[in-house]
XYZ file of N, CA and C in Angstrom:
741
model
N -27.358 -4.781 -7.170
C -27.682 -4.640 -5.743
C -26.492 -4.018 -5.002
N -27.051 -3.086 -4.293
C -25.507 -2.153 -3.539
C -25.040 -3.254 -2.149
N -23.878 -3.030 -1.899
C -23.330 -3.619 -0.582
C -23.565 -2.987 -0.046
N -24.151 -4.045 1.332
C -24.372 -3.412 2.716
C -23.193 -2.509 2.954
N -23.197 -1.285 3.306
C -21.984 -0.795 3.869
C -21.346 -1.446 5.501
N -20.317 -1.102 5.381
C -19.370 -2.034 5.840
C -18.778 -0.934 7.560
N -18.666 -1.588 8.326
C -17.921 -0.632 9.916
C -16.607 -0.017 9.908
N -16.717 1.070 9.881
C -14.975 2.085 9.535
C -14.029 1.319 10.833
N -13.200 1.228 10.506
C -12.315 1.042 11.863
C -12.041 2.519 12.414
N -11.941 3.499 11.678
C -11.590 4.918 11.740
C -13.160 5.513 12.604
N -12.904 6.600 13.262
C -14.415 6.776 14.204
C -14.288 8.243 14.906
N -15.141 8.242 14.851
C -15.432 9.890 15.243
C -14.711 10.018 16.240
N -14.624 9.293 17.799
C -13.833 9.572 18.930
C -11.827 9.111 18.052
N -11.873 8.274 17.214
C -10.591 8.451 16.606
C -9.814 10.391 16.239
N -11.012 10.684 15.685
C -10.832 12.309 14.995
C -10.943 12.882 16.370
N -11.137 12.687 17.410
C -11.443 13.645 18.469
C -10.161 13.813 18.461
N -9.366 12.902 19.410
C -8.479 12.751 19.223
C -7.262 13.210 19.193
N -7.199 13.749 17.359
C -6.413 14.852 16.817
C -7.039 15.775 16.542
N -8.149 15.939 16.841
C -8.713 17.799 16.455
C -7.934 18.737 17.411
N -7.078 19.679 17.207
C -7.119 20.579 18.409
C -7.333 22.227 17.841
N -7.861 22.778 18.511
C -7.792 24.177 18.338
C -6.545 25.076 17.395
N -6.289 25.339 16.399
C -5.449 25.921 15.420
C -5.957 27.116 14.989
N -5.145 28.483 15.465
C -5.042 29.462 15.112
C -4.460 29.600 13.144
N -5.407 31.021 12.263
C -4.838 30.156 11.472
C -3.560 31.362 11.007
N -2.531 30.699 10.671
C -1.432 31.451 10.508
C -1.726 32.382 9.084
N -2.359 32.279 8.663
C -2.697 32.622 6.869
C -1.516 32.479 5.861
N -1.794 33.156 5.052
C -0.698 32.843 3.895
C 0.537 33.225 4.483
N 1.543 32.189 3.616
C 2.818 32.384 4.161
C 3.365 33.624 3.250
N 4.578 33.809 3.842
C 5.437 34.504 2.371
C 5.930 34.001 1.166
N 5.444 34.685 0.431
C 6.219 34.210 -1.282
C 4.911 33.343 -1.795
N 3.840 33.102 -1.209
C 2.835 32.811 -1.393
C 2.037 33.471 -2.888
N 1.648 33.176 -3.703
C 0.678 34.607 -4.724
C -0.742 33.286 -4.778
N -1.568 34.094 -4.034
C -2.995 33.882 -4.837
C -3.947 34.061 -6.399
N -4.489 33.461 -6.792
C -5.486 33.873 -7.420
C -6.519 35.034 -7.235
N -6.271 35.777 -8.434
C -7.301 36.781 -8.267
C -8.409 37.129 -9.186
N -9.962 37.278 -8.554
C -10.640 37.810 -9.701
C -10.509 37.335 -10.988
N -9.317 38.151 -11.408
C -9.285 38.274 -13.074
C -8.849 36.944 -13.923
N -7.797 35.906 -12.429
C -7.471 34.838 -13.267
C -8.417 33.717 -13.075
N -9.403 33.977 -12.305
C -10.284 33.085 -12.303
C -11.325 32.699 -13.131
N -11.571 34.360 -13.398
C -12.004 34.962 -14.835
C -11.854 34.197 -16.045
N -10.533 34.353 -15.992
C -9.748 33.323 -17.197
C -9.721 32.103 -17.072
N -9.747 31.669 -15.972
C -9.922 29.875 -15.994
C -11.263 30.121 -16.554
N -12.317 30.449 -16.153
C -13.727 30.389 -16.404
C -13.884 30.415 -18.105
N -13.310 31.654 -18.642
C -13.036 31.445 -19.962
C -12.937 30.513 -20.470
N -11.216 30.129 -20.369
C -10.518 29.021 -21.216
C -11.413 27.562 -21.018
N -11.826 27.284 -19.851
C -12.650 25.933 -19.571
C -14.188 25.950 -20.677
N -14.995 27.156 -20.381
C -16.420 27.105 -21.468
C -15.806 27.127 -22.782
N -14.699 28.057 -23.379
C -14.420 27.968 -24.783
C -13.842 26.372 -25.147
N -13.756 25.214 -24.193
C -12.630 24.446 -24.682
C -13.682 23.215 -23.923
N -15.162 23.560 -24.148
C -15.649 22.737 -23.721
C -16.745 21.580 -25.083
N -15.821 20.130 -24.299
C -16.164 19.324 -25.576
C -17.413 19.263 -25.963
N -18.613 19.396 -25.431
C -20.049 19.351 -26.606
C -20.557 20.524 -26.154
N -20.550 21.759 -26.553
C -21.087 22.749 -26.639
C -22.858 22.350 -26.459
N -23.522 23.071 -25.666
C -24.895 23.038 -25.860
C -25.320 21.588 -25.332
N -24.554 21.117 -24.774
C -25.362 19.762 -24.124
C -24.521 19.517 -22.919
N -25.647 19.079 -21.934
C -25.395 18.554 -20.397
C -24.236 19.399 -20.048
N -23.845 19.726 -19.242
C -22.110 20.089 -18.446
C -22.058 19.015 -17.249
N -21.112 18.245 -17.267
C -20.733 17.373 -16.319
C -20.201 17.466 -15.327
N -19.767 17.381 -14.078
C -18.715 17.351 -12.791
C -18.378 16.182 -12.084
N -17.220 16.245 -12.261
C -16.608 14.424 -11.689
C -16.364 14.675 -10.553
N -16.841 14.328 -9.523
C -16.817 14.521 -7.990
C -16.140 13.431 -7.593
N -14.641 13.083 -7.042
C -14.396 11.624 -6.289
C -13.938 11.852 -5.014
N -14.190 13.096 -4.348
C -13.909 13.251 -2.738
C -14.854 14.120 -1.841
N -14.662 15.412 -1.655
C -15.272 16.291 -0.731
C -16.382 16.848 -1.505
N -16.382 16.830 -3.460
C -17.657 17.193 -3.401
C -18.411 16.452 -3.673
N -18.126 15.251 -3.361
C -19.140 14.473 -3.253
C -20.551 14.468 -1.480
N -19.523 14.843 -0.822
C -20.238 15.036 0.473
C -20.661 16.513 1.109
N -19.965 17.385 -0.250
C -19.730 18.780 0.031
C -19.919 19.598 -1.052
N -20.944 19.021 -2.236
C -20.743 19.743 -3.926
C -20.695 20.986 -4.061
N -21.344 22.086 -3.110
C -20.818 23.417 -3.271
C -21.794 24.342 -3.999
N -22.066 23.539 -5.131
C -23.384 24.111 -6.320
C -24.230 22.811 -6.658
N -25.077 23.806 -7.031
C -26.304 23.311 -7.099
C -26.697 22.016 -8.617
N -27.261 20.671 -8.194
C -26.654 19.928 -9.668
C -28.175 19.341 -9.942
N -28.760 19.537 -10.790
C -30.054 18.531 -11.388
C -30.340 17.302 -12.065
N -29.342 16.535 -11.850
C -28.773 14.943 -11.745
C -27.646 14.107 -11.406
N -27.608 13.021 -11.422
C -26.311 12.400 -11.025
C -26.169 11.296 -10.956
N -25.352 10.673 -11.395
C -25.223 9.110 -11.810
C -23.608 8.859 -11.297
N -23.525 7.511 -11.808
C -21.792 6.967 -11.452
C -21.180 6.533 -12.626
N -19.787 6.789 -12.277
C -18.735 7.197 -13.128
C -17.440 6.769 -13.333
N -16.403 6.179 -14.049
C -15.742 5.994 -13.896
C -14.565 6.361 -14.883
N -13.262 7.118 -14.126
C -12.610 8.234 -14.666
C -11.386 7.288 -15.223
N -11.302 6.272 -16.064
C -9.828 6.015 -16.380
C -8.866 6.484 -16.492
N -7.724 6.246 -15.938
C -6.113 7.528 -16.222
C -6.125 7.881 -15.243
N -6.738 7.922 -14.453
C -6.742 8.580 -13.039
C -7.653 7.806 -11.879
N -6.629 8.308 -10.485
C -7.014 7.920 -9.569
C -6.950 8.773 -8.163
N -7.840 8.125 -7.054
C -7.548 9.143 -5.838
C -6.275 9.441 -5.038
N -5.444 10.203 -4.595
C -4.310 10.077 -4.075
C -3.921 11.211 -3.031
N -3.628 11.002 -1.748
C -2.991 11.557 -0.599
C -1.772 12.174 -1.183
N -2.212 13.604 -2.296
C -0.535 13.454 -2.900
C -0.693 15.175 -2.575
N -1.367 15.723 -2.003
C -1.832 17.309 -2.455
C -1.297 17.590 -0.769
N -0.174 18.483 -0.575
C 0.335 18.925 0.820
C -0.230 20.033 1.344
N -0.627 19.991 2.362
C -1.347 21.456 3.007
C -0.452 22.425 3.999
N -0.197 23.344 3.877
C 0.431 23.857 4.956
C -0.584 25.274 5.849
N -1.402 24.291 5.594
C -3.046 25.939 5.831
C -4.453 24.312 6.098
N -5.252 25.652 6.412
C -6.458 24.663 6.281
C -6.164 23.308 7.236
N -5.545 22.293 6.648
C -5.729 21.008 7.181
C -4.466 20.468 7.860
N -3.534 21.022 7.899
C -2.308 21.558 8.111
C -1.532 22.737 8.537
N -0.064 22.849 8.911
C 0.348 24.131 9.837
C 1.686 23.660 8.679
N 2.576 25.096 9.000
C 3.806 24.741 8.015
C 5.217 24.381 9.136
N 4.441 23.690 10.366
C 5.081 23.704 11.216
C 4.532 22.087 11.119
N 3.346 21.262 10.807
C 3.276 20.134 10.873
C 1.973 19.847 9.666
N 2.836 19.988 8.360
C 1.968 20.229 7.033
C 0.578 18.728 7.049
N -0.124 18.926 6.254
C -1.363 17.577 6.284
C -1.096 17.235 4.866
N -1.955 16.354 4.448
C -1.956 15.928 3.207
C -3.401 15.932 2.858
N -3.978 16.360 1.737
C -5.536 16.464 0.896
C -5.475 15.266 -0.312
N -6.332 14.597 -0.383
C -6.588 13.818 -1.780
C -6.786 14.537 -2.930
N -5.997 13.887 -3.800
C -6.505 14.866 -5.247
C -6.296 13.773 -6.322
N -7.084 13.975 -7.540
C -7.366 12.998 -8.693
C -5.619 12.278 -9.539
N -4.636 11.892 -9.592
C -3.365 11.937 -9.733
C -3.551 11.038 -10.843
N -2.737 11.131 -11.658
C -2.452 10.440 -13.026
C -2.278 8.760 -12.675
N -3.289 7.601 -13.907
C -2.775 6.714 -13.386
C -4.249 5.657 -12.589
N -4.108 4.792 -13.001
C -5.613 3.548 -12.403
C -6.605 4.228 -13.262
N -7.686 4.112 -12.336
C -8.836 4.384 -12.454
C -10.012 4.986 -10.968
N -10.841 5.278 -11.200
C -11.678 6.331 -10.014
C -13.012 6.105 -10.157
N -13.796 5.501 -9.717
C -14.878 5.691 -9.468
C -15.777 6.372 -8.750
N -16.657 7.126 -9.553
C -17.136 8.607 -8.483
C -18.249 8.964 -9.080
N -18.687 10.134 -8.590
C -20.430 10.694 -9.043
C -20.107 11.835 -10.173
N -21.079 11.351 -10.930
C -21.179 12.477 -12.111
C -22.199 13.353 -11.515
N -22.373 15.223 -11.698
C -23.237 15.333 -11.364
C -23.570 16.473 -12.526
N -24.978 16.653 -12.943
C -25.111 17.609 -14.306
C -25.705 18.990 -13.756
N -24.920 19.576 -14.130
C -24.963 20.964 -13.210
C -26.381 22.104 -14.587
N -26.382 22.640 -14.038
C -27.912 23.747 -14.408
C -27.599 24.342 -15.369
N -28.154 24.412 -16.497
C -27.618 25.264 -17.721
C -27.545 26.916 -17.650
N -28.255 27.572 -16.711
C -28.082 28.589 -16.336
C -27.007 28.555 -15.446
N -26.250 29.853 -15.777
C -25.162 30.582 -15.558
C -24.064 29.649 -15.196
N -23.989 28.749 -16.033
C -22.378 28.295 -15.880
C -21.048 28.652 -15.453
N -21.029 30.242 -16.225
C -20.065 30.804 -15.940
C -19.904 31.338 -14.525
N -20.805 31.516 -13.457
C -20.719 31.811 -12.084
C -20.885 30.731 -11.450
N -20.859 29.256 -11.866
C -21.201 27.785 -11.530
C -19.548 27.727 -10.943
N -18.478 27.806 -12.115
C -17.443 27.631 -12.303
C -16.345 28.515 -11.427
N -17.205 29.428 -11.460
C -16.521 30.735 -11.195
C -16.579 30.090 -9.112
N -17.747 29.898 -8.975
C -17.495 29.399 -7.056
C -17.017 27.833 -7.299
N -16.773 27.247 -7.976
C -16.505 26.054 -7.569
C -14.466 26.155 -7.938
N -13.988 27.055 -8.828
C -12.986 27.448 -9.122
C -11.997 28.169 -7.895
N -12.992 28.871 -7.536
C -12.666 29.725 -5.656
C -12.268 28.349 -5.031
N -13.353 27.842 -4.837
C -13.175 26.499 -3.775
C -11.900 25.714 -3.812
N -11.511 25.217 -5.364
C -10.512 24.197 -5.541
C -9.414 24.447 -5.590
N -8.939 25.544 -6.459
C -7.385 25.962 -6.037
C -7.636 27.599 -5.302
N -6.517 27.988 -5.091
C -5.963 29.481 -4.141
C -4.988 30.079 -5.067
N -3.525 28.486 -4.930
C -2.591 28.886 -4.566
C -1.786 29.177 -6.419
N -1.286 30.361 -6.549
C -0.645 29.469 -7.858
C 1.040 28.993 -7.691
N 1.668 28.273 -8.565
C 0.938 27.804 -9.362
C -0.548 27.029 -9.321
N -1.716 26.819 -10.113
C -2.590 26.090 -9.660
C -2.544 24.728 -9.283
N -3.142 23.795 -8.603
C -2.535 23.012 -7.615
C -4.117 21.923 -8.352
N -5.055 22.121 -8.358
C -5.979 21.663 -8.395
C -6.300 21.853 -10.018
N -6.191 21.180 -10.866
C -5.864 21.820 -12.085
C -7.362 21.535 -13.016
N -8.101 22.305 -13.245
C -9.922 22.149 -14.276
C -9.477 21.961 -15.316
N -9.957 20.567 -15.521
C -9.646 19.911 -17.363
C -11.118 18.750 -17.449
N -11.220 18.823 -19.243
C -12.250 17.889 -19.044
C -11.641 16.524 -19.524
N -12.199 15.540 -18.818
C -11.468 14.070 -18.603
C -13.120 13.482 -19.259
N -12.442 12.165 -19.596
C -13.332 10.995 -20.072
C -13.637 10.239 -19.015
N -15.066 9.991 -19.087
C -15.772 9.305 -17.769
C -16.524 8.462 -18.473
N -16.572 7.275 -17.996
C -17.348 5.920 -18.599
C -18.504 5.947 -17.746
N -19.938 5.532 -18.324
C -20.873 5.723 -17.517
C -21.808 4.395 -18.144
N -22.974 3.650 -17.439
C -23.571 2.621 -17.889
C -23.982 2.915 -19.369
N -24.147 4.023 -20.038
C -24.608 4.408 -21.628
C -24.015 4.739 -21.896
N -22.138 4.933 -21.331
C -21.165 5.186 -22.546
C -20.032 6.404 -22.066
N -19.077 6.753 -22.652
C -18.238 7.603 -22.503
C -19.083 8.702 -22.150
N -18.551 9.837 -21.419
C -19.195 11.307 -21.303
C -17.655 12.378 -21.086
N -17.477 13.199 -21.486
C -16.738 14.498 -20.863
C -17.213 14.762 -20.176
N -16.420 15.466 -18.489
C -17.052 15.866 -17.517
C -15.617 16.737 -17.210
N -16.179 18.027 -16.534
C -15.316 18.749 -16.108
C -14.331 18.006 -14.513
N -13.381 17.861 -14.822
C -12.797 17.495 -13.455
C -11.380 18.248 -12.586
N -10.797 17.909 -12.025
C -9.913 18.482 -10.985
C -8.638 17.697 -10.942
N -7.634 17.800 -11.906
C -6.579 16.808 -11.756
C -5.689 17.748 -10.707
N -4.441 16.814 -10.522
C -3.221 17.229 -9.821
C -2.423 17.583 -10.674
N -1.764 18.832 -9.901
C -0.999 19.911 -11.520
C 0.577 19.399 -10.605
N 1.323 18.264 -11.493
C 2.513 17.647 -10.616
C 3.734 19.013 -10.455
N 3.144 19.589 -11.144
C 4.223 20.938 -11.582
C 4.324 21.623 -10.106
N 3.309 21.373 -9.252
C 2.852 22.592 -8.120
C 3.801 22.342 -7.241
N 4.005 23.370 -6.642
C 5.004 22.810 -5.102
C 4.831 22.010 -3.761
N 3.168 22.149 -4.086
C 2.777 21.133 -3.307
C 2.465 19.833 -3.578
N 2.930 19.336 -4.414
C 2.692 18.051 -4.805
C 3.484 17.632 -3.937
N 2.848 16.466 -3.445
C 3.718 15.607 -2.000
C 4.314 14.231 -3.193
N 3.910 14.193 -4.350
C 4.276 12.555 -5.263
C 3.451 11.258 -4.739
N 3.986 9.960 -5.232
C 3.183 9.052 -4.937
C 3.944 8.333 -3.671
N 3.643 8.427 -2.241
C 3.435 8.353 -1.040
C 2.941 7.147 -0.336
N 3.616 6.202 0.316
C 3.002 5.280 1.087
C 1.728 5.215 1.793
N 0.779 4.129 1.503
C -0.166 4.245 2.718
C 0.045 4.352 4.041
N 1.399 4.124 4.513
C 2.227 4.016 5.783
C 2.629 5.448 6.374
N 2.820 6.248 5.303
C 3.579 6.853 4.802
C 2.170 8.529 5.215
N 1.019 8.334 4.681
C 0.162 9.044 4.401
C -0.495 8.864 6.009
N -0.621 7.018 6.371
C -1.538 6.863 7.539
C -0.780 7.946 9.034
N 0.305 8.137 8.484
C 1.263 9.057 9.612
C 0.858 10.210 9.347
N 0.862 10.649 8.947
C 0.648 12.536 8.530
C -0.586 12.695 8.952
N -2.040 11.583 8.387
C -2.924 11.799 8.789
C -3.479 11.728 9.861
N -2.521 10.538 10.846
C -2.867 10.579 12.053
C -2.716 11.660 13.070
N -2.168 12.550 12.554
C -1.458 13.632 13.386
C -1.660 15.160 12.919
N -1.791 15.595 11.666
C -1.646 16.492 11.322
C -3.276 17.233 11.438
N -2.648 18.568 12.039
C -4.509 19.572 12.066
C -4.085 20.795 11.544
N -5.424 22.129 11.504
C -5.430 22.639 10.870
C -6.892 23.242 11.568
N -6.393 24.476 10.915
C -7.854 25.559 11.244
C -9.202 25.050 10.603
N -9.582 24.382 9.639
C -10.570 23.582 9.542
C -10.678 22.469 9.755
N -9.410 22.164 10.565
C -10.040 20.867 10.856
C -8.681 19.483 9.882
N -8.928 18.606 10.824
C -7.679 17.778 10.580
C -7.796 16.230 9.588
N -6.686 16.081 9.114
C -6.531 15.054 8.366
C -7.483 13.642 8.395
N -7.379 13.391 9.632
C -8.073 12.069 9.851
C -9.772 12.332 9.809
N -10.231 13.514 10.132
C -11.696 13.661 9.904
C -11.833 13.585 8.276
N -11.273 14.268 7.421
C -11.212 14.654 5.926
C -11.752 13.234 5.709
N -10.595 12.507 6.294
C -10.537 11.033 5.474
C -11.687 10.550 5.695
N -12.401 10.440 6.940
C -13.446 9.921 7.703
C -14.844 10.142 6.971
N -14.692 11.486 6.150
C -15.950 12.417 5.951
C -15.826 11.633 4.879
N -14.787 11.671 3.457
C -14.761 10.750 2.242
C -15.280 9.300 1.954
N -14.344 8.642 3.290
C -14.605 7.240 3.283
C -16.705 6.993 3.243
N -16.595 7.749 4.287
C -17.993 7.262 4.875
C -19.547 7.698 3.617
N -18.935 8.701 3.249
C -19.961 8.957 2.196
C -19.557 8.068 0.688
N -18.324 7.898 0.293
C -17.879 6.960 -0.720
C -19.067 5.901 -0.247
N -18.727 5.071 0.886
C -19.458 3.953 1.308
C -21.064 4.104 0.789
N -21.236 5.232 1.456
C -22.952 5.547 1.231
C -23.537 5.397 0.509
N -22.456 5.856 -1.095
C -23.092 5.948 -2.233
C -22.152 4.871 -2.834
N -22.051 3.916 -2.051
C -21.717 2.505 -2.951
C -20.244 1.875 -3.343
N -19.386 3.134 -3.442
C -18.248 3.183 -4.042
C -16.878 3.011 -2.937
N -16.798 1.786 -3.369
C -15.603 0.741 -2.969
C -14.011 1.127 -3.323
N -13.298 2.177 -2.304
C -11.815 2.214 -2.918
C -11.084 1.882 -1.900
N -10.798 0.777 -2.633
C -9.788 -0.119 -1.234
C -8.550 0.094 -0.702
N -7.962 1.327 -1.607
C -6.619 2.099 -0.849
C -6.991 2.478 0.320
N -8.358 3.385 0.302
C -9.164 4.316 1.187
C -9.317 3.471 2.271
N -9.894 2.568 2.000
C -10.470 1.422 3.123
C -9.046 1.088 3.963
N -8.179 0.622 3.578
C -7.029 0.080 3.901
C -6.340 1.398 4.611
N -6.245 2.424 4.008
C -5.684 3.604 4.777
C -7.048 4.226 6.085
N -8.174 3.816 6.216
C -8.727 4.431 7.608
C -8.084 3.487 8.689
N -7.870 2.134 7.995
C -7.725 1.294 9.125
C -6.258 1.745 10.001
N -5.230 1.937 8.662
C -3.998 2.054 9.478
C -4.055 3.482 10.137
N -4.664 4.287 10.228
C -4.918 6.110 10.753
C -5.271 5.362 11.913
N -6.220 4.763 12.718
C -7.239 4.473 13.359
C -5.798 3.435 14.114
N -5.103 2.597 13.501
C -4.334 1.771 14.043
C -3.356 2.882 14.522
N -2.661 3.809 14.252
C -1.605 4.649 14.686
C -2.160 5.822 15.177
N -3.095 6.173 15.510
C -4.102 7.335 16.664
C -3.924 6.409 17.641
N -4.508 4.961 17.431
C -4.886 4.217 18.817
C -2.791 3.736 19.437
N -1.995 3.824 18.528
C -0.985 3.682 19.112
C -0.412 4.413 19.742
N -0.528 6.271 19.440
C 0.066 7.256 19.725
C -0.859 7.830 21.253
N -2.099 7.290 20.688
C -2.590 7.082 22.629
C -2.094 6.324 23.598
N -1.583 5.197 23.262
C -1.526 4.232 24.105
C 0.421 4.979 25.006
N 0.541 5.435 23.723
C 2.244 5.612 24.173
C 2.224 7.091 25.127
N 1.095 7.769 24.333
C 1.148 9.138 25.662
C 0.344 8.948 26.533
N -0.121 8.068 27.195
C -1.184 7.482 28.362
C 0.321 6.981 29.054
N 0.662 5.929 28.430
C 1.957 5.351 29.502
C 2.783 6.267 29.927
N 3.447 7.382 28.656
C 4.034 8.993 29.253
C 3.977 9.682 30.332
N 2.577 9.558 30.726
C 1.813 10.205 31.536
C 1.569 9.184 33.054
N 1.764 8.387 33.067
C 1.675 7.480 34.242
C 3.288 7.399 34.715
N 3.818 6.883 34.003
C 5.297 7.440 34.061
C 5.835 8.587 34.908
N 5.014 9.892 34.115
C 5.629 11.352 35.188
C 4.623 11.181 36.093
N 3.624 10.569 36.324
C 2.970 10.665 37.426
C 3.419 9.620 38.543
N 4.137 9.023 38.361
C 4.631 7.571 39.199
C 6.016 8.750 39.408
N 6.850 9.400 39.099
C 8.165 10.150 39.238
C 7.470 11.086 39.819
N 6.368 11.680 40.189
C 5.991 13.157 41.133
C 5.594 12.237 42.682
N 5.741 10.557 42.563
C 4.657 10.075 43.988
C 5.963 10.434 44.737
């Protein structure tokens, strides 16, 4: 029987908040993207090095594509990824973030365990399956978002599923990071799509939906939601302040 889902302390007028309008600076310098041809090659190396040839293809979803899968999937069940877990460890200086006040993204990090949606993607054209969901996850190289297939425990047993670890090698690896630590960055940090504390908001709330209980997550909306509502309270008094010094 699923749990009733449970009241975010974290809340849409929380994300108002910190949304603000962000021009987007684009790539910085010294930056190198992915192109075409190496995506090409991820696409390669992943189908040639894929553990059961000719049966099911898997996708371990434990964040945005779960609320956001991207491609198209013709089942899906739950999962659980041992060796790994969710983590505020992936730094943004784009997108969700400025390199003037960087954000932080969740990504799968070595270590616990993860519970998340398997989803079995269409046996037709894999290779252009991979090929947009490959666009989506990393940009930057080195690759940041790294496609490997991981062991996923499922109610009938182990499965390989293609997943998305953290490549610690990258420069954006932020490491393993306080919830204190993370609830700050997220309370504050935006970005041309849009800012930290919604990300979290969008995860939490669909995790919930579909059942799945991660109590870092839970514990980190509360403290975002606790330090938005503090950083209001302190620029409201700011503001009465210079307005009491203009009477």
């Amino acid at each position: 029987m699923q749990d009733r889902p449970r009241s975010l302390s974290l809340t849409p007028a929380h994300v108002a908040r910190v949304q603000r309008a962000i021009v987007d600076s684009g790539i910085e310098p010294g930056v190198e993207l992915h192109n075409d041809a190496d995506y090409d090659a991820w696409v390669k190396r992943i189908i040639k090095t894929h553990p059961a040839p000719g049966s099911p293809t898997l996708l371990f979803a434990y964040g945005s594509l779960i609320w956001k899968p991207e491609i198209e999937h013709v089942g899906e069940q739950m999962g659980v990824a041992r060796g790994w877990h969710r983590s505020f460890c992936f730094r943004m200086t784009r997108f969700r973030g400025t390199p003037e006040q960087p954000g932080l993204m969740m990504a799968l990090d070595r270590g616990g365990q993860c519970r998340g949606i398997l989803y079995e993607l269409p046996k037709n054209d894999l290779e252009g399956q991979f090929g947009k969901l490959f666009r989506r996850e990393f940009k930057y190289k080195p690759v940041n978002s790294t496609p490997r297939w991981i062991t996923v425990e499922t109610t009938s047993g182990s499965t390989p599923a293609l997943g998305f670890v953290m490549n610690r090698a990258s420069p954006l690896y932020a490491g393993n990071l306080s919830l204190e630590v993370v609830a700050d960055v997220l309370a504050q940090a935006c970005g041309h799509m849009g800012s930290g504390a919604e990300y979290l908001l969008n995860t939490v709330t669909h995790l919930e939906a579909k059942g799945i209980r991660d109590r870092n997550l839970w514990r980190l909306q509360a403290l975002v939601a606790q330090q938005i509502d503090r950083e209001s309270r302190i620029a409201s008094r700011l503001d009465r302040e210079i307005a009491n010094e203009g009477l």
